């Protein structure tokens, strides 16, 4: 069991969501251009207005079906179109998934996220994952699914099974989406996000930084996320994990301050969202992660695997959180 103190209530449970402000891309670019420490300070102030500064939401992510995906997303080792040496794995058995979920809960995770490498689920896949969701939910965990594009009625089925969140990222600036993802459009993503909202599910939606985009394009991604109405409850900000065999394996290195700036701008533009430090964290030095928390990140993926790429070991995470006097949020489902 985790040794962190329990926390009573997330601060942002107490405040209603304000009317969303529309963010023009140029306004977001202006935030990016602030002096680095001023930007971090501004983000830290806004973070403290809406959340307890020591509280971190912990999610554990499990790949329940890995690889062999028909889609062509240049960053992803799970695409069947790239030779990355990734071992394919068919759908895990329910018992295996439940075992992992119990371990995640015992280690302090409040949310269990399940990902399947599909363009989108088929009706029989929805039946299978619905049963899994029901059983994970019965363990007392929040549930999140990332299963790709949804057909009409699927989001409702997932909601009825007890799903809390649906993850569906906008990935990158809408204007360059087609340069990174070749088998679906930005509008397809928005369509599924609309279905998810319509069904009453909470939205987890973010993107990936470090895919050769420019700063204005990073601003474009953040503006597109911040202008979702309502804003996503969870915003995962991923740093590209460069996997050999994918077209982005040789992407240009991103300076760490630029990643921290992106976290800070996400916090300022989406003040009531959980901003999650997601993929790429295993390559981040502790001091950089600390800066990200200072800049308003208040959620992490927790555990030793992040779909198919490495994630810092849970013990390492616990140690880092203890050093920074951070502790896990017990449950964010009422936010
Ligand atoms: S990001 Fe998702 S949809 Fe794209 S190739 Fe990877 S698993 Fe498939």
mmCIF file of C-alpha atoms and ligand atoms in Angstrom:
data_model
loop_
_atom_site.group_PDB
_atom_site.id
_atom_site.type_symbol
_atom_site.label_atom_id
_atom_site.label_comp_id
_atom_site.label_asym_id
_atom_site.label_seq_id
_atom_site.Cartn_x
_atom_site.Cartn_y
_atom_site.Cartn_z
ATOM 1 C CA UNK A 1 0.000 0.000 0.000
ATOM 2 C CA UNK A 2 1.103 3.547 -0.600
ATOM 3 C CA UNK A 3 2.593 5.353 2.392
ATOM 4 C CA UNK A 4 1.425 8.778 1.278
ATOM 5 C CA UNK A 5 -1.099 10.615 3.436
ATOM 6 C CA UNK A 6 -4.661 10.479 2.259
ATOM 7 C CA UNK A 7 -6.140 13.677 0.974
ATOM 8 C CA UNK A 8 -9.645 14.781 1.679
ATOM 9 C CA UNK A 9 -10.925 16.604 -1.315
ATOM 10 C CA UNK A 10 -9.564 17.999 -4.556
ATOM 11 C CA UNK A 11 -9.732 21.788 -4.383
ATOM 12 C CA UNK A 12 -11.287 22.082 -7.806
ATOM 13 C CA UNK A 13 -14.307 20.094 -6.642
ATOM 14 C CA UNK A 14 -15.302 23.266 -4.852
ATOM 15 C CA UNK A 15 -15.344 25.627 -7.794
ATOM 16 C CA UNK A 16 -17.669 25.554 -10.766
ATOM 17 C CA UNK A 17 -16.293 25.481 -14.307
ATOM 18 C CA UNK A 18 -16.255 29.032 -15.662
ATOM 19 C CA UNK A 19 -17.463 29.914 -19.153
ATOM 20 C CA UNK A 20 -14.671 28.796 -21.434
ATOM 21 C CA UNK A 21 -12.579 31.564 -22.932
ATOM 22 C CA UNK A 22 -11.844 31.290 -26.642
ATOM 23 C CA UNK A 23 -8.084 31.172 -27.204
ATOM 24 C CA UNK A 24 -6.695 32.564 -30.423
ATOM 25 C CA UNK A 25 -3.497 30.887 -31.533
ATOM 26 C CA UNK A 26 -1.628 34.220 -31.377
ATOM 27 C CA UNK A 27 -2.655 34.656 -27.721
ATOM 28 C CA UNK A 28 -1.250 31.243 -26.910
ATOM 29 C CA UNK A 29 1.945 32.130 -28.784
ATOM 30 C CA UNK A 30 2.240 35.233 -26.595
ATOM 31 C CA UNK A 31 2.143 33.022 -23.515
ATOM 32 C CA UNK A 32 4.881 30.809 -24.961
ATOM 33 C CA UNK A 33 6.987 33.933 -25.534
ATOM 34 C CA UNK A 34 6.899 35.081 -21.886
ATOM 35 C CA UNK A 35 10.231 35.011 -20.045
ATOM 36 C CA UNK A 36 10.623 31.396 -18.935
ATOM 37 C CA UNK A 37 10.488 31.958 -15.173
ATOM 38 C CA UNK A 38 7.621 34.441 -15.438
ATOM 39 C CA UNK A 39 5.661 31.895 -17.440
ATOM 40 C CA UNK A 40 6.299 29.159 -14.867
ATOM 41 C CA UNK A 41 5.380 31.550 -12.046
ATOM 42 C CA UNK A 42 2.112 32.561 -13.732
ATOM 43 C CA UNK A 43 1.217 28.908 -14.322
ATOM 44 C CA UNK A 44 2.081 28.032 -10.713
ATOM 45 C CA UNK A 45 -0.215 30.808 -9.451
ATOM 46 C CA UNK A 46 -3.107 29.604 -11.596
ATOM 47 C CA UNK A 47 -2.461 26.016 -10.537
ATOM 48 C CA UNK A 48 -2.783 27.042 -6.882
ATOM 49 C CA UNK A 49 -6.063 28.851 -7.511
ATOM 50 C CA UNK A 50 -7.694 25.621 -8.643
ATOM 51 C CA UNK A 51 -5.827 22.710 -7.068
ATOM 52 C CA UNK A 52 -3.845 21.701 -4.039
ATOM 53 C CA UNK A 53 -0.275 22.204 -5.137
ATOM 54 C CA UNK A 54 0.951 18.962 -3.528
ATOM 55 C CA UNK A 55 -1.696 16.715 -4.956
ATOM 56 C CA UNK A 56 -0.930 14.503 -7.954
ATOM 57 C CA UNK A 57 -3.464 12.326 -9.721
ATOM 58 C CA UNK A 58 -1.965 8.913 -10.518
ATOM 59 C CA UNK A 59 -3.138 6.889 -13.482
ATOM 60 C CA UNK A 60 -1.866 3.502 -14.533
ATOM 61 C CA UNK A 61 -2.018 2.620 -18.192
ATOM 62 C CA UNK A 62 -2.245 -0.927 -19.461
ATOM 63 C CA UNK A 63 -2.099 -1.976 -23.094
ATOM 64 C CA UNK A 64 -4.832 -4.603 -23.336
ATOM 65 C CA UNK A 65 -4.224 -5.272 -27.057
ATOM 66 C CA UNK A 66 -0.847 -4.382 -28.490
ATOM 67 C CA UNK A 67 0.495 -3.737 -31.978
ATOM 68 C CA UNK A 68 -0.713 -4.716 -35.427
ATOM 69 C CA UNK A 69 -2.701 -1.507 -35.811
ATOM 70 C CA UNK A 70 -3.806 -0.663 -39.351
ATOM 71 C CA UNK A 71 -3.417 3.074 -38.792
ATOM 72 C CA UNK A 72 -0.450 5.122 -39.922
ATOM 73 C CA UNK A 73 0.565 7.470 -37.138
ATOM 74 C CA UNK A 74 4.205 8.469 -37.589
ATOM 75 C CA UNK A 75 4.981 8.496 -33.869
ATOM 76 C CA UNK A 76 3.543 5.109 -32.996
ATOM 77 C CA UNK A 77 5.442 1.805 -32.739
ATOM 78 C CA UNK A 78 2.117 -0.071 -32.732
ATOM 79 C CA UNK A 79 1.384 0.638 -36.375
ATOM 80 C CA UNK A 80 1.625 -2.515 -38.502
ATOM 81 C CA UNK A 81 3.127 -0.334 -41.230
ATOM 82 C CA UNK A 82 6.424 0.188 -39.398
ATOM 83 C CA UNK A 83 9.051 -2.364 -38.557
ATOM 84 C CA UNK A 84 9.825 -1.585 -34.930
ATOM 85 C CA UNK A 85 10.345 -5.112 -33.619
ATOM 86 C CA UNK A 86 7.348 -4.683 -31.330
ATOM 87 C CA UNK A 87 5.802 -7.965 -30.314
ATOM 88 C CA UNK A 88 2.096 -8.121 -31.079
ATOM 89 C CA UNK A 89 -0.213 -9.244 -28.364
ATOM 90 C CA UNK A 90 -3.856 -10.144 -28.772
ATOM 91 C CA UNK A 91 -6.434 -9.013 -26.230
ATOM 92 C CA UNK A 92 -5.375 -9.886 -22.676
ATOM 93 C CA UNK A 93 -7.619 -12.140 -20.644
ATOM 94 C CA UNK A 94 -9.979 -10.431 -18.207
ATOM 95 C CA UNK A 95 -8.254 -12.122 -15.231
ATOM 96 C CA UNK A 96 -4.857 -10.757 -16.306
ATOM 97 C CA UNK A 97 -6.248 -7.246 -16.641
ATOM 98 C CA UNK A 98 -7.924 -7.437 -13.237
ATOM 99 C CA UNK A 99 -4.683 -8.630 -11.649
ATOM 100 C CA UNK A 100 -2.841 -5.579 -13.062
ATOM 101 C CA UNK A 101 -5.656 -3.287 -11.949
ATOM 102 C CA UNK A 102 -5.447 -4.613 -8.379
ATOM 103 C CA UNK A 103 -1.685 -4.022 -8.324
ATOM 104 C CA UNK A 104 -2.167 -0.498 -9.684
ATOM 105 C CA UNK A 105 -4.710 0.258 -6.963
ATOM 106 C CA UNK A 106 -2.491 -1.165 -4.226
ATOM 107 C CA UNK A 107 0.329 1.087 -5.447
ATOM 108 C CA UNK A 108 -1.832 4.188 -5.131
ATOM 109 C CA UNK A 109 -3.310 4.689 -8.607
ATOM 110 C CA UNK A 110 -6.814 6.167 -8.617
ATOM 111 C CA UNK A 111 -7.463 5.590 -12.305
ATOM 112 C CA UNK A 112 -6.883 2.579 -14.516
ATOM 113 C CA UNK A 113 -6.508 3.358 -18.200
ATOM 114 C CA UNK A 114 -6.798 0.654 -20.811
ATOM 115 C CA UNK A 115 -5.536 1.064 -24.349
ATOM 116 C CA UNK A 116 -6.120 -1.082 -27.422
ATOM 117 C CA UNK A 117 -4.296 -0.599 -30.721
ATOM 118 C CA UNK A 118 -7.228 -0.298 -33.104
ATOM 119 C CA UNK A 119 -8.371 2.273 -35.645
ATOM 120 C CA UNK A 120 -11.595 1.833 -33.754
ATOM 121 C CA UNK A 121 -13.389 -1.001 -31.970
ATOM 122 C CA UNK A 122 -15.829 -3.381 -33.650
ATOM 123 C CA UNK A 123 -19.188 -4.058 -31.958
ATOM 124 C CA UNK A 124 -17.878 -7.325 -30.463
ATOM 125 C CA UNK A 125 -14.820 -5.460 -29.108
ATOM 126 C CA UNK A 126 -17.185 -3.093 -27.327
ATOM 127 C CA UNK A 127 -18.890 -6.080 -25.687
ATOM 128 C CA UNK A 128 -15.513 -7.421 -24.543
ATOM 129 C CA UNK A 129 -14.161 -4.143 -23.186
ATOM 130 C CA UNK A 130 -17.503 -3.349 -21.538
ATOM 131 C CA UNK A 131 -17.202 -6.502 -19.453
ATOM 132 C CA UNK A 132 -13.613 -5.573 -18.533
ATOM 133 C CA UNK A 133 -14.673 -2.043 -17.586
ATOM 134 C CA UNK A 134 -17.476 -3.389 -15.358
ATOM 135 C CA UNK A 135 -15.038 -5.580 -13.459
ATOM 136 C CA UNK A 136 -12.280 -2.946 -13.115
ATOM 137 C CA UNK A 137 -14.851 -0.424 -11.921
ATOM 138 C CA UNK A 138 -16.032 -2.917 -9.291
ATOM 139 C CA UNK A 139 -12.517 -2.772 -7.784
ATOM 140 C CA UNK A 140 -13.169 0.869 -6.883
ATOM 141 C CA UNK A 141 -10.981 2.399 -9.561
ATOM 142 C CA UNK A 142 -11.868 5.130 -12.007
ATOM 143 C CA UNK A 143 -11.786 3.734 -15.514
ATOM 144 C CA UNK A 144 -10.457 5.226 -18.731
ATOM 145 C CA UNK A 145 -10.374 3.696 -22.190
ATOM 146 C CA UNK A 146 -8.499 4.563 -25.349
ATOM 147 C CA UNK A 147 -9.866 2.444 -28.157
ATOM 148 C CA UNK A 148 -9.748 4.762 -31.181
ATOM 149 C CA UNK A 149 -12.545 6.173 -33.323
ATOM 150 C CA UNK A 150 -16.043 5.351 -32.098
ATOM 151 C CA UNK A 151 -19.152 4.574 -34.132
ATOM 152 C CA UNK A 152 -22.577 5.872 -33.119
ATOM 153 C CA UNK A 153 -23.820 4.280 -29.888
ATOM 154 C CA UNK A 154 -20.447 2.916 -28.769
ATOM 155 C CA UNK A 155 -19.695 5.757 -26.365
ATOM 156 C CA UNK A 156 -23.092 5.162 -24.710
ATOM 157 C CA UNK A 157 -22.317 1.448 -24.361
ATOM 158 C CA UNK A 158 -18.998 2.267 -22.697
ATOM 159 C CA UNK A 159 -20.670 4.760 -20.389
ATOM 160 C CA UNK A 160 -23.294 2.188 -19.420
ATOM 161 C CA UNK A 161 -20.524 -0.281 -18.602
ATOM 162 C CA UNK A 162 -19.109 2.213 -16.098
ATOM 163 C CA UNK A 163 -16.412 3.968 -18.095
ATOM 164 C CA UNK A 164 -15.501 7.336 -16.551
ATOM 165 C CA UNK A 165 -13.075 8.799 -19.107
ATOM 166 C CA UNK A 166 -12.387 8.308 -22.785
ATOM 167 C CA UNK A 167 -8.927 9.218 -24.043
ATOM 168 C CA UNK A 168 -8.698 10.529 -27.578
ATOM 169 C CA UNK A 169 -5.806 12.889 -28.297
ATOM 170 C CA UNK A 170 -5.693 15.701 -30.818
ATOM 171 C CA UNK A 171 -2.004 14.847 -31.189
ATOM 172 C CA UNK A 172 -0.676 18.002 -32.874
ATOM 173 C CA UNK A 173 -1.601 21.343 -34.440
ATOM 174 C CA UNK A 174 -4.743 20.798 -36.570
ATOM 175 C CA UNK A 175 -2.977 22.444 -39.530
ATOM 176 C CA UNK A 176 -0.262 19.777 -39.591
ATOM 177 C CA UNK A 177 -2.296 16.775 -38.464
ATOM 178 C CA UNK A 178 -2.145 15.257 -41.976
ATOM 179 C CA UNK A 179 1.665 15.390 -41.899
ATOM 180 C CA UNK A 180 1.803 13.111 -38.871
ATOM 181 C CA UNK A 181 -1.268 10.900 -39.200
ATOM 182 C CA UNK A 182 -2.101 9.624 -42.680
ATOM 183 C CA UNK A 183 -5.167 7.439 -42.229
ATOM 184 C CA UNK A 184 -7.662 9.725 -40.480
ATOM 185 C CA UNK A 185 -8.298 13.426 -40.124
ATOM 186 C CA UNK A 186 -8.418 15.927 -37.307
ATOM 187 C CA UNK A 187 -12.164 16.172 -37.939
ATOM 188 C CA UNK A 188 -12.489 12.401 -37.360
ATOM 189 C CA UNK A 189 -10.959 12.979 -33.934
ATOM 190 C CA UNK A 190 -13.360 15.812 -33.171
ATOM 191 C CA UNK A 191 -16.267 13.648 -34.266
ATOM 192 C CA UNK A 192 -15.377 10.933 -31.728
ATOM 193 C CA UNK A 193 -14.769 13.539 -29.010
ATOM 194 C CA UNK A 194 -18.266 14.869 -29.717
ATOM 195 C CA UNK A 195 -19.763 11.392 -29.347
ATOM 196 C CA UNK A 196 -17.879 10.915 -26.092
ATOM 197 C CA UNK A 197 -19.229 14.174 -24.655
ATOM 198 C CA UNK A 198 -22.705 13.446 -25.922
ATOM 199 C CA UNK A 199 -22.669 10.157 -24.007
ATOM 200 C CA UNK A 200 -21.740 11.977 -20.784
ATOM 201 C CA UNK A 201 -18.212 10.593 -20.544
ATOM 202 C CA UNK A 202 -15.336 12.703 -19.279
ATOM 203 C CA UNK A 203 -12.695 13.590 -21.817
ATOM 204 C CA UNK A 204 -8.984 12.927 -21.635
ATOM 205 C CA UNK A 205 -7.419 14.717 -24.586
ATOM 206 C CA UNK A 206 -3.912 16.001 -25.183
ATOM 207 C CA UNK A 207 -1.076 15.744 -27.643
ATOM 208 C CA UNK A 208 2.547 14.980 -28.357
ATOM 209 C CA UNK A 209 5.396 17.467 -28.271
ATOM 210 C CA UNK A 210 8.685 17.050 -30.112
ATOM 211 C CA UNK A 211 7.398 15.820 -33.487
ATOM 212 C CA UNK A 212 9.389 18.425 -35.466
ATOM 213 C CA UNK A 213 6.647 20.993 -34.913
ATOM 214 C CA UNK A 214 7.438 24.691 -34.561
ATOM 215 C CA UNK A 215 6.525 26.718 -31.480
ATOM 216 C CA UNK A 216 3.532 28.319 -33.280
ATOM 217 C CA UNK A 217 2.387 24.775 -34.076
ATOM 218 C CA UNK A 218 2.708 23.817 -30.406
ATOM 219 C CA UNK A 219 0.573 26.880 -29.677
ATOM 220 C CA UNK A 220 -1.913 25.611 -32.274
ATOM 221 C CA UNK A 221 -2.225 22.291 -30.464
ATOM 222 C CA UNK A 222 -2.764 23.947 -27.091
ATOM 223 C CA UNK A 223 -5.323 26.365 -28.547
ATOM 224 C CA UNK A 224 -7.244 23.475 -30.126
ATOM 225 C CA UNK A 225 -7.351 21.673 -26.763
ATOM 226 C CA UNK A 226 -8.246 24.778 -24.771
ATOM 227 C CA UNK A 227 -11.054 25.629 -27.196
ATOM 228 C CA UNK A 228 -12.819 22.311 -26.753
ATOM 229 C CA UNK A 229 -16.064 23.194 -25.025
ATOM 230 C CA UNK A 230 -16.145 22.070 -22.316
ATOM 231 C CA UNK A 231 -12.421 21.769 -21.865
ATOM 232 C CA UNK A 232 -11.062 18.245 -21.321
ATOM 233 C CA UNK A 233 -10.966 17.111 -17.711
ATOM 234 C CA UNK A 234 -7.561 15.511 -18.359
ATOM 235 C CA UNK A 235 -4.878 16.837 -20.689
ATOM 236 C CA UNK A 236 -1.978 14.453 -21.255
ATOM 237 C CA UNK A 237 1.083 16.242 -22.603
ATOM 238 C CA UNK A 238 3.419 13.667 -24.073
ATOM 239 C CA UNK A 239 7.016 14.106 -25.112
ATOM 240 C CA UNK A 240 7.695 12.049 -28.215
ATOM 241 C CA UNK A 241 9.404 8.754 -27.434
ATOM 242 C CA UNK A 242 11.500 8.157 -30.518
ATOM 243 C CA UNK A 243 11.197 4.516 -31.491
ATOM 244 C CA UNK A 244 13.480 3.090 -34.144
ATOM 245 C CA UNK A 245 11.527 2.045 -37.218
ATOM 246 C CA UNK A 246 8.936 4.814 -36.922
ATOM 247 C CA UNK A 247 9.181 7.783 -39.311
ATOM 248 C CA UNK A 248 9.757 10.129 -36.356
ATOM 249 C CA UNK A 249 12.657 8.123 -34.925
ATOM 250 C CA UNK A 250 15.049 10.897 -35.955
ATOM 251 C CA UNK A 251 12.908 13.837 -34.906
ATOM 252 C CA UNK A 252 14.816 16.873 -33.782
ATOM 253 C CA UNK A 253 15.668 17.018 -30.072
ATOM 254 C CA UNK A 254 13.403 19.356 -28.117
ATOM 255 C CA UNK A 255 14.986 21.525 -25.438
ATOM 256 C CA UNK A 256 13.602 20.689 -21.989
ATOM 257 C CA UNK A 257 12.550 24.289 -21.357
ATOM 258 C CA UNK A 258 10.247 24.121 -24.367
ATOM 259 C CA UNK A 259 8.489 21.113 -22.895
ATOM 260 C CA UNK A 260 8.098 22.900 -19.557
ATOM 261 C CA UNK A 261 6.750 25.951 -21.391
ATOM 262 C CA UNK A 262 4.142 23.727 -23.047
ATOM 263 C CA UNK A 263 3.039 22.365 -19.673
ATOM 264 C CA UNK A 264 2.820 25.910 -18.283
ATOM 265 C CA UNK A 265 0.781 27.175 -21.237
ATOM 266 C CA UNK A 266 -1.551 24.176 -20.945
ATOM 267 C CA UNK A 267 -2.073 24.987 -17.257
ATOM 268 C CA UNK A 268 -2.801 28.661 -17.922
ATOM 269 C CA UNK A 269 -5.228 28.024 -20.773
ATOM 270 C CA UNK A 270 -6.941 25.037 -19.101
ATOM 271 C CA UNK A 271 -6.883 26.068 -15.436
ATOM 272 C CA UNK A 272 -9.293 23.411 -14.161
ATOM 273 C CA UNK A 273 -7.969 20.443 -16.105
ATOM 274 C CA UNK A 274 -5.623 17.799 -14.805
ATOM 275 C CA UNK A 275 -2.477 18.355 -16.875
ATOM 276 C CA UNK A 276 -0.721 15.036 -17.152
ATOM 277 C CA UNK A 277 2.990 14.528 -17.545
ATOM 278 C CA UNK A 278 2.729 11.507 -19.776
ATOM 279 C CA UNK A 279 4.909 9.636 -22.292
ATOM 280 C CA UNK A 280 8.572 10.515 -22.367
ATOM 281 C CA UNK A 281 8.868 10.963 -18.609
ATOM 282 C CA UNK A 282 11.439 8.165 -18.251
ATOM 283 C CA UNK A 283 13.894 10.291 -20.250
ATOM 284 C CA UNK A 284 13.284 13.373 -18.089
ATOM 285 C CA UNK A 285 15.712 14.185 -15.275
ATOM 286 C CA UNK A 286 14.118 14.645 -11.857
ATOM 287 C CA UNK A 287 14.752 18.393 -11.891
ATOM 288 C CA UNK A 288 12.903 18.724 -15.190
ATOM 289 C CA UNK A 289 9.944 16.792 -13.803
ATOM 290 C CA UNK A 290 9.999 19.059 -10.746
ATOM 291 C CA UNK A 291 9.822 22.072 -13.062
ATOM 292 C CA UNK A 292 6.859 20.492 -14.830
ATOM 293 C CA UNK A 293 5.041 20.087 -11.506
ATOM 294 C CA UNK A 294 5.895 23.708 -10.688
ATOM 295 C CA UNK A 295 4.472 24.710 -14.072
ATOM 296 C CA UNK A 296 1.160 23.067 -13.220
ATOM 297 C CA UNK A 297 1.410 19.404 -14.140
ATOM 298 C CA UNK A 298 -0.676 17.548 -11.554
ATOM 299 C CA UNK A 299 -1.111 14.091 -12.958
ATOM 300 C CA UNK A 300 1.266 11.360 -14.064
ATOM 301 C CA UNK A 301 1.175 7.933 -15.584
ATOM 302 C CA UNK A 302 2.401 5.618 -12.934
ATOM 303 C CA UNK A 303 3.853 2.162 -13.420
ATOM 304 C CA UNK A 304 6.582 0.538 -15.464
ATOM 305 C CA UNK A 305 5.061 0.530 -18.939
ATOM 306 C CA UNK A 306 3.337 3.211 -20.942
ATOM 307 C CA UNK A 307 1.547 1.200 -23.605
ATOM 308 C CA UNK A 308 4.728 -0.045 -25.271
ATOM 309 C CA UNK A 309 7.440 2.362 -24.109
ATOM 310 C CA UNK A 310 9.248 2.595 -20.805
ATOM 311 C CA UNK A 311 7.850 4.582 -17.896
ATOM 312 C CA UNK A 312 9.776 5.261 -14.679
ATOM 313 C CA UNK A 313 9.314 2.434 -12.211
ATOM 314 C CA UNK A 314 6.647 2.963 -9.599
ATOM 315 C CA UNK A 315 9.250 2.980 -6.804
ATOM 316 C CA UNK A 316 11.204 5.708 -8.558
ATOM 317 C CA UNK A 317 7.996 7.710 -8.828
ATOM 318 C CA UNK A 318 7.226 7.267 -5.148
ATOM 319 C CA UNK A 319 10.724 8.436 -4.247
ATOM 320 C CA UNK A 320 10.520 11.489 -6.471
ATOM 321 C CA UNK A 321 7.099 12.411 -5.092
ATOM 322 C CA UNK A 322 8.382 12.050 -1.536
ATOM 323 C CA UNK A 323 11.353 14.305 -2.325
ATOM 324 C CA UNK A 324 9.008 16.946 -3.725
ATOM 325 C CA UNK A 325 6.425 16.552 -0.915
ATOM 326 C CA UNK A 326 3.776 15.484 -3.387
ATOM 327 C CA UNK A 327 1.148 12.874 -2.692
ATOM 328 C CA UNK A 328 -1.532 11.063 -4.652
ATOM 329 C CA UNK A 329 -5.046 12.310 -5.125
ATOM 330 C CA UNK A 330 -7.359 9.550 -3.982
ATOM 331 C CA UNK A 331 -10.178 10.071 -6.432
ATOM 332 C CA UNK A 332 -10.929 12.763 -8.999
ATOM 333 C CA UNK A 333 -14.180 11.298 -10.300
ATOM 334 C CA UNK A 334 -16.345 14.073 -8.956
ATOM 335 C CA UNK A 335 -14.358 16.815 -10.694
HETATM 336 S S1 LIG B 1 -1.580 5.836 -32.325
HETATM 337 FE FE1 LIG B 1 -3.293 4.405 -32.038
HETATM 338 S S2 LIG B 1 -4.321 4.422 -34.012
HETATM 339 FE FE2 LIG B 1 -2.266 5.264 -34.402
HETATM 340 S S3 LIG B 1 -1.017 3.482 -35.010
HETATM 341 FE FE3 LIG B 1 -0.810 3.746 -32.792
HETATM 342 S S4 LIG B 1 -2.348 2.366 -31.912
HETATM 343 FE FE4 LIG B 1 -2.887 2.688 -34.048
#
